[in-house]
mmCIF file of C-alpha atoms and ligand atoms in Angstrom:
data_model
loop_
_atom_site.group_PDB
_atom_site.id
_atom_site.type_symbol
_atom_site.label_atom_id
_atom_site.label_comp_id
_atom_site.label_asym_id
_atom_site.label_seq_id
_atom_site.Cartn_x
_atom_site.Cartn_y
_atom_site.Cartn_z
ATOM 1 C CA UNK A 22 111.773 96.789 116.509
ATOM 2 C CA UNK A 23 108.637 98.077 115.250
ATOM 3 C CA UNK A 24 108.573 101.871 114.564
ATOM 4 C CA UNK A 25 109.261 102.053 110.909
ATOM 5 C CA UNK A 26 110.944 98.557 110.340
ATOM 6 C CA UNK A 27 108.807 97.497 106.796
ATOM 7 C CA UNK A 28 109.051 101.013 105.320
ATOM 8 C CA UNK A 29 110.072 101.050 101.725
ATOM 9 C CA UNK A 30 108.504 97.114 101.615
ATOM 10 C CA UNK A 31 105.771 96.622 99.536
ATOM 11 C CA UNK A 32 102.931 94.087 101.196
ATOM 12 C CA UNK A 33 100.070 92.583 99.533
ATOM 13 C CA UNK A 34 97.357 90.992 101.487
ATOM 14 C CA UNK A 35 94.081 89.756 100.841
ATOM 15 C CA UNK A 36 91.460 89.994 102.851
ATOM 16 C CA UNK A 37 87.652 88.925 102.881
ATOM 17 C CA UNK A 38 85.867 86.088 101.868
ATOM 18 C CA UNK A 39 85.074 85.177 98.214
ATOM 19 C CA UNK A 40 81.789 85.098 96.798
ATOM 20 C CA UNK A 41 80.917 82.767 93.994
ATOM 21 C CA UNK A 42 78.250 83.862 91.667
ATOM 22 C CA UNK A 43 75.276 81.098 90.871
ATOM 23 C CA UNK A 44 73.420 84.036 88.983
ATOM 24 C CA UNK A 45 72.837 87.834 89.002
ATOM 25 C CA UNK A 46 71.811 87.899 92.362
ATOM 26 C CA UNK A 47 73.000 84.948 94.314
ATOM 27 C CA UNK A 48 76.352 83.463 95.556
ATOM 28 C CA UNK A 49 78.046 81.148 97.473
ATOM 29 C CA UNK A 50 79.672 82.601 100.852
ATOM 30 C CA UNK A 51 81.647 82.001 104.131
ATOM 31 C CA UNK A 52 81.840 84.389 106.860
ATOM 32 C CA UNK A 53 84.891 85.888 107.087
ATOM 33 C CA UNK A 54 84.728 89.563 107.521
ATOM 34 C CA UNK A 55 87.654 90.974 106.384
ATOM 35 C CA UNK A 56 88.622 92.144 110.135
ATOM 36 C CA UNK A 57 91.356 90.813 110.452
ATOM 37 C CA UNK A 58 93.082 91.557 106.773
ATOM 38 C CA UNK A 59 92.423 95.164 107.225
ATOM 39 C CA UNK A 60 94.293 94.853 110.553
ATOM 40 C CA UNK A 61 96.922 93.854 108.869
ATOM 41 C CA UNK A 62 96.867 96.374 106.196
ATOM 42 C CA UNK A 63 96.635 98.753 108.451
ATOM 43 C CA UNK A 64 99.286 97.606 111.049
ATOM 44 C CA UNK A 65 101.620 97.680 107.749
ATOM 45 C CA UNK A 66 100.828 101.074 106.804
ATOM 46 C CA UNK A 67 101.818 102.200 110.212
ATOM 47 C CA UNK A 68 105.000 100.524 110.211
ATOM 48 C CA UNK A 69 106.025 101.959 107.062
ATOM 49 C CA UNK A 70 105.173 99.367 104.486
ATOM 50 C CA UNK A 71 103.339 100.207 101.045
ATOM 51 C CA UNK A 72 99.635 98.146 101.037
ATOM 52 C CA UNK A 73 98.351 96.832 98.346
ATOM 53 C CA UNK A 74 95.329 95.393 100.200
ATOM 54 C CA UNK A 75 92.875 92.707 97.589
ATOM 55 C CA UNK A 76 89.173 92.623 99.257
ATOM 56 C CA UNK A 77 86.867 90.354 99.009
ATOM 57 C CA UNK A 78 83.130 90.859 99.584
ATOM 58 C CA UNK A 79 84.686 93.616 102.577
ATOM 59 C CA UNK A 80 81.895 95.943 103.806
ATOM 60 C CA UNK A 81 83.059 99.488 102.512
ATOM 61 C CA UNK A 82 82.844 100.691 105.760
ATOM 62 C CA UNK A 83 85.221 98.210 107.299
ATOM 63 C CA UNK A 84 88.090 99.111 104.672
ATOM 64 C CA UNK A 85 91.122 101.367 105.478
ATOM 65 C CA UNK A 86 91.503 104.321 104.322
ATOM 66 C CA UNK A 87 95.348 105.410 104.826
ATOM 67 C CA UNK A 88 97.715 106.981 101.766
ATOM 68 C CA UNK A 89 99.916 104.363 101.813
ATOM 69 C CA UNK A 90 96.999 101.306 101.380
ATOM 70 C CA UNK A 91 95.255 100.839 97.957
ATOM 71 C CA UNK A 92 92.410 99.217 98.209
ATOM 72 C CA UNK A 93 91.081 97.025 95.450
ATOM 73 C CA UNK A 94 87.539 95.828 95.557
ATOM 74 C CA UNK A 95 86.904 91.805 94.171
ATOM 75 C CA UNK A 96 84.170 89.190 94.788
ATOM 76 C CA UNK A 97 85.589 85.738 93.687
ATOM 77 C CA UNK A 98 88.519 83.420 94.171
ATOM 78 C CA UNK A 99 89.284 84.055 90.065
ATOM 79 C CA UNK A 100 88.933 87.693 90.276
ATOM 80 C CA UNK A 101 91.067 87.793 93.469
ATOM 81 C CA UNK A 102 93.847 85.670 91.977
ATOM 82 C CA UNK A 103 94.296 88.322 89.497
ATOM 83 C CA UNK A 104 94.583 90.950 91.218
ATOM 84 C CA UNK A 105 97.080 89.161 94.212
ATOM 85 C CA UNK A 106 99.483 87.923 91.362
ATOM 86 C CA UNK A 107 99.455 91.789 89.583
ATOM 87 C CA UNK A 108 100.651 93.306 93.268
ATOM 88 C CA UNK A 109 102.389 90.819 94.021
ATOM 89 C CA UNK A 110 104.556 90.428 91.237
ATOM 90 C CA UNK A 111 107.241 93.083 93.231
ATOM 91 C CA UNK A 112 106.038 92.465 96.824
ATOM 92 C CA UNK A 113 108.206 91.871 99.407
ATOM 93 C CA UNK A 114 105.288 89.712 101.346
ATOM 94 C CA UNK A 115 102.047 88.199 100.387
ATOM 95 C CA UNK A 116 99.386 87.459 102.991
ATOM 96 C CA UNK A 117 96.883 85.311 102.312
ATOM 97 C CA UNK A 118 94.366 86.445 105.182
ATOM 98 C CA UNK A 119 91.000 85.989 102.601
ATOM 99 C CA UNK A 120 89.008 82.700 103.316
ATOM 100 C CA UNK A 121 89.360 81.651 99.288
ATOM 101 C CA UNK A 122 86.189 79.360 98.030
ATOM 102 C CA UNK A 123 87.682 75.969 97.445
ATOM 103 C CA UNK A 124 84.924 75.614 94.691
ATOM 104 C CA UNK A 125 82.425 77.753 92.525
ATOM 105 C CA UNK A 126 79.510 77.336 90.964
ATOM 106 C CA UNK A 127 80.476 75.683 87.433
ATOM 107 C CA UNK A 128 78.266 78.129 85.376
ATOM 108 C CA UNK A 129 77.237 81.265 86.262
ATOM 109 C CA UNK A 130 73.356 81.784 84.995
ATOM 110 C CA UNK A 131 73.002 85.343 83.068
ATOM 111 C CA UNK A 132 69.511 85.808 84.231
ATOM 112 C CA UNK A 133 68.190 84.947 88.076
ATOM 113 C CA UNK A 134 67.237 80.839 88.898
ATOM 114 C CA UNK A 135 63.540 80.611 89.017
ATOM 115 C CA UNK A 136 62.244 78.667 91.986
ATOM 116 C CA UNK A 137 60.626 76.066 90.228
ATOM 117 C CA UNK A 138 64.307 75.127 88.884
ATOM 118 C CA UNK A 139 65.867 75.665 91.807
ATOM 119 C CA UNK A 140 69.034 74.125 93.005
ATOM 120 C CA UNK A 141 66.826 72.030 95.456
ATOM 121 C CA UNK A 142 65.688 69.715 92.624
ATOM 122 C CA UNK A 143 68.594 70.090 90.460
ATOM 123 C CA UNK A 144 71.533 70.530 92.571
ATOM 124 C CA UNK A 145 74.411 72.596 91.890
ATOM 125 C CA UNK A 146 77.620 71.834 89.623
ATOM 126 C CA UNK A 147 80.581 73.217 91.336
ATOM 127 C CA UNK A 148 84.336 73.063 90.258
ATOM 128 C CA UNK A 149 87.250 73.344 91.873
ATOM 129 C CA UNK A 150 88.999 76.849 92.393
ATOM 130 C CA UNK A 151 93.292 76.662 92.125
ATOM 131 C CA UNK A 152 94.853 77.322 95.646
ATOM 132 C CA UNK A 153 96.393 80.557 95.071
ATOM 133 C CA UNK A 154 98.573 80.098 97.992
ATOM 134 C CA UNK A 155 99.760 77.443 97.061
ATOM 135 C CA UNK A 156 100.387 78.586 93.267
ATOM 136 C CA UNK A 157 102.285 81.470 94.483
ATOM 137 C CA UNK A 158 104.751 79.245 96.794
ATOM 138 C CA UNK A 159 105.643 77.441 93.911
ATOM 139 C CA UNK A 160 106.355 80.588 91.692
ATOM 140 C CA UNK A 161 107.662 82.837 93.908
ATOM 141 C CA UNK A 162 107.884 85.616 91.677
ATOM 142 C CA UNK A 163 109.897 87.440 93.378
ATOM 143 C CA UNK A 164 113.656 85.660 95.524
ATOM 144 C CA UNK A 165 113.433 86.256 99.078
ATOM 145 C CA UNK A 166 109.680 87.022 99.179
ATOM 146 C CA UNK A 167 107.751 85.977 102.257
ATOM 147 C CA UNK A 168 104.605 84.022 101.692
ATOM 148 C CA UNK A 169 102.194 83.847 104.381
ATOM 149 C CA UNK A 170 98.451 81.924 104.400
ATOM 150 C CA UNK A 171 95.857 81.778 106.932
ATOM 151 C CA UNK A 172 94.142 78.702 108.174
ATOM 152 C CA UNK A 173 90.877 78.583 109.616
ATOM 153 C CA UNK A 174 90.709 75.059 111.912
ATOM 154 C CA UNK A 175 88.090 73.339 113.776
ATOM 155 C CA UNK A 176 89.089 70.222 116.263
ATOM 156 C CA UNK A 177 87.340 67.106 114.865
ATOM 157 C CA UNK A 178 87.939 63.104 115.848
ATOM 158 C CA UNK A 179 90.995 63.491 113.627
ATOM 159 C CA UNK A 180 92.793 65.745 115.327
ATOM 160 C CA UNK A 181 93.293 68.989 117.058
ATOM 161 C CA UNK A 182 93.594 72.670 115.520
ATOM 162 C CA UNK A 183 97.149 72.505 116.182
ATOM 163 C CA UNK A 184 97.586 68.992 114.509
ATOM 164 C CA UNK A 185 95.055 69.929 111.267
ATOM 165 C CA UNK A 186 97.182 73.496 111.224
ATOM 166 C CA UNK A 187 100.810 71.580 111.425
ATOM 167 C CA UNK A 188 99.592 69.207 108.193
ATOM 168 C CA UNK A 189 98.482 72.519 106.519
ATOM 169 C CA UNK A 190 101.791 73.572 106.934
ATOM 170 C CA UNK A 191 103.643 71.322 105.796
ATOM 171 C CA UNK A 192 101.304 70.705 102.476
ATOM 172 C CA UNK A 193 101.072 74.118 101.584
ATOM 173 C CA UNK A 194 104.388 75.074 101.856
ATOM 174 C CA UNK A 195 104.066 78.680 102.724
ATOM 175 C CA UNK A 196 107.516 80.563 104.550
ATOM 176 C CA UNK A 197 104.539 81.039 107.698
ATOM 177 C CA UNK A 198 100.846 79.885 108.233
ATOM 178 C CA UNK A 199 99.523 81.135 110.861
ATOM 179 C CA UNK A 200 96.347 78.837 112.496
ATOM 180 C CA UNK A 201 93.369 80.152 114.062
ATOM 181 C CA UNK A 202 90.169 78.440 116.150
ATOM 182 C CA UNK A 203 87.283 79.033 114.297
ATOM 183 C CA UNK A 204 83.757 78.015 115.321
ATOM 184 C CA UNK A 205 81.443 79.558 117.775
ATOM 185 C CA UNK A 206 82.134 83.828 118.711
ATOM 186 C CA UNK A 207 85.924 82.609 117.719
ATOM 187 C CA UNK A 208 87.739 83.868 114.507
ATOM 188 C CA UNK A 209 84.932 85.304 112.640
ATOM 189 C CA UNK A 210 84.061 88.790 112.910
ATOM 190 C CA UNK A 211 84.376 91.626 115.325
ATOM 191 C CA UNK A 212 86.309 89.579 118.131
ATOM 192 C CA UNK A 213 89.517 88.852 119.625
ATOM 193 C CA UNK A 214 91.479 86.371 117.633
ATOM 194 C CA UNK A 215 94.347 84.004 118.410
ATOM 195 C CA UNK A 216 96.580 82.631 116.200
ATOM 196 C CA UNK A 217 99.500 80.133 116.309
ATOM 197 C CA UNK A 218 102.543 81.124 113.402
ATOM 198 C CA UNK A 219 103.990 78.165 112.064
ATOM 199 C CA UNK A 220 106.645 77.649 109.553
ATOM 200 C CA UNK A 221 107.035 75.462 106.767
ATOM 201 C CA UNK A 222 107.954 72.525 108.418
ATOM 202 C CA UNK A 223 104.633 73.044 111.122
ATOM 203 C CA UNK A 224 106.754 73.924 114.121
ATOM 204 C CA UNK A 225 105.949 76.688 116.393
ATOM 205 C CA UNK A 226 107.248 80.313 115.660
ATOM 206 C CA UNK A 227 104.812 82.126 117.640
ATOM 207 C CA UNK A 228 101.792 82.342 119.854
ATOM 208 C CA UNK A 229 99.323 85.552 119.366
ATOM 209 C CA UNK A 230 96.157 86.769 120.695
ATOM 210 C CA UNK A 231 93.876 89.503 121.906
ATOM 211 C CA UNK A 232 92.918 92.446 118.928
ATOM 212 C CA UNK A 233 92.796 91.579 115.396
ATOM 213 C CA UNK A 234 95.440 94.468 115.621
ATOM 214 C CA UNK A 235 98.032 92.168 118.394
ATOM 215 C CA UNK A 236 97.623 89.663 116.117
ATOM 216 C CA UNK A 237 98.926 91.518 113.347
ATOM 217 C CA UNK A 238 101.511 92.790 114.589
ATOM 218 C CA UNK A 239 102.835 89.561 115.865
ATOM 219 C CA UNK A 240 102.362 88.427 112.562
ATOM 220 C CA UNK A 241 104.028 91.109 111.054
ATOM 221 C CA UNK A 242 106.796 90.557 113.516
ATOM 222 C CA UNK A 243 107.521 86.889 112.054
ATOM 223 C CA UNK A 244 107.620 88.066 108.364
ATOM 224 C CA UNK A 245 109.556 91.585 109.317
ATOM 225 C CA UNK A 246 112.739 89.017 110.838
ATOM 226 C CA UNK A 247 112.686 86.722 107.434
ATOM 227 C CA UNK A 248 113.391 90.154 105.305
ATOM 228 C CA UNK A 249 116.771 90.284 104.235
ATOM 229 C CA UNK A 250 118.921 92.374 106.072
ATOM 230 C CA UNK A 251 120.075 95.673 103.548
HETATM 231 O O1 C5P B 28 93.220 74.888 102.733
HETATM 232 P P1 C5P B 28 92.656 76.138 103.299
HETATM 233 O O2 C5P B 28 91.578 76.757 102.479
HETATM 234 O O3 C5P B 28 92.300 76.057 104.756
HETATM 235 O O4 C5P B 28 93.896 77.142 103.290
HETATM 236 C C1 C5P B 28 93.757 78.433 103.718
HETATM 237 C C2 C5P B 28 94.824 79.303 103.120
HETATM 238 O O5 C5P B 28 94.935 79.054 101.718
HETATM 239 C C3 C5P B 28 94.480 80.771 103.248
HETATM 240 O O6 C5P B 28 95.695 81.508 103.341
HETATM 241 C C4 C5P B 28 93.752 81.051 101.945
HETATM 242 O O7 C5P B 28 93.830 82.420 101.608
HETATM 243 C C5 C5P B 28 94.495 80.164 100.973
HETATM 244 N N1 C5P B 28 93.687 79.643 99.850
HETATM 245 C C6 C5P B 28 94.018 80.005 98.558
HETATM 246 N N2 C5P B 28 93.292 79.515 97.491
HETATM 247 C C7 C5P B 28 92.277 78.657 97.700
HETATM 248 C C8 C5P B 28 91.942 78.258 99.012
HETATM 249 C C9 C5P B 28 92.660 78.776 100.064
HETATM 250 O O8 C5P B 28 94.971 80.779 98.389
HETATM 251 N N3 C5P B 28 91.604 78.207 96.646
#
């Protein structure tokens, strides 16, 4: 199956977290790396696809550098909109592997906050980011497109990752979501991952795990069998 089955496809994914300016110097964060995005991006590229590959906040070091991946460099969820909606606009799949800021800072200061006004005392106004993933689901700029997103779940009294990962699902609306344990040396960073691929509806495609690369390619595998057959 593998070899060279996405060549000719064009695949945009984001990758990265967002950072969300508060002033000059300052932002707000999470702690994805970008590992497993450029996984991705790179396990496209070797099956044949054309990358476009959004980063967010990526260390340069991490990001790919392969003739068939283009690289562009962002920092927040606006900024990364942008650019997902220009690639995407003739993509054949979109994956949403960047942890996106649900909010940002509601001003951005032109000149660094002094201490003595600090968010501390003052607190900080925030407003909502859109959901991109779910903006592009409801588009779909292009028929036939596969739309992927990426959720990040901890267990809680409400529910398992599985159960928090099958509502996701089934709000967001994406063609496949795939779910991942976050939380202590899980998820985050330079470790193995695991990852459950749901569809729409939240029922079980897939299992995954072991490299940030087995995990894309599993991935991969669930959007390469949705393409339409030439
Ligand atoms: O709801 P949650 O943030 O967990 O959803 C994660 C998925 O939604 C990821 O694929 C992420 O890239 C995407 N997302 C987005 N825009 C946001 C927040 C999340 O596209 N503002």
């Amino acid at each position: 199956l593998r070899e060279q089955d996405l060549a000719g496809r064009h695949v945009v994914i984001s990758a990265g977290g967002t950072r969300e300016a508060l002033d000059p110097v300052r932002y707000l964060g999470n702690r994805s790396t970008g590992r497993q995005g450029v996984a991705l991006a790179e396990a496209a590229a070797a099956r044949g696809a054309r990358v476009s590959l959004v980063a967010a906040g990526v260390e340069t070091s991490l990001l790919p550098r392969h003739p068939r991946i283009t690289v562009t460099a962002v920092e927040s969820a606006t900024e990364l909109a942008a650019e997902v909606r220009a690639a995407g606009s003739d993509a054949d799949a979109i994956v949403m592997a960047a942890a996106v800021a649900d909010y940002r800072p509601a001003g951005r200061l032109g000149h660094k906050l002094k201490k003595q006004a600090s968010a501390a005392t003052r607190g900080i106004e925030l407003v909502e980011n859109p959901d991109i993933l779910a903006s592009l689901v409801a588009e779909r700029p292009v028929a036939g497109q596969v739309i992927v997103g990426f959720a990040a779940e901890t267990g809680d009294e409400a529910g398992s990752v599985l159960d928090h990962g099958r509502a996701k699902a089934r709000r967001k609306g994406a063609d496949l979501l795939a779910v991942n344990e976050v939380g202590t040396a899980r998820g985050f960073g330079d470790v193995p991952n695991s990852v459950t691929i749901l569809d729409a509806t939240g029922d079980v495609l897939a299992t995954a795990s072991g490299s940030k690369a087995d995990v894309a390619h599993a991935l991969l595998d669930a959007v390469s069998v949705r393409f339409p057959t030439a």
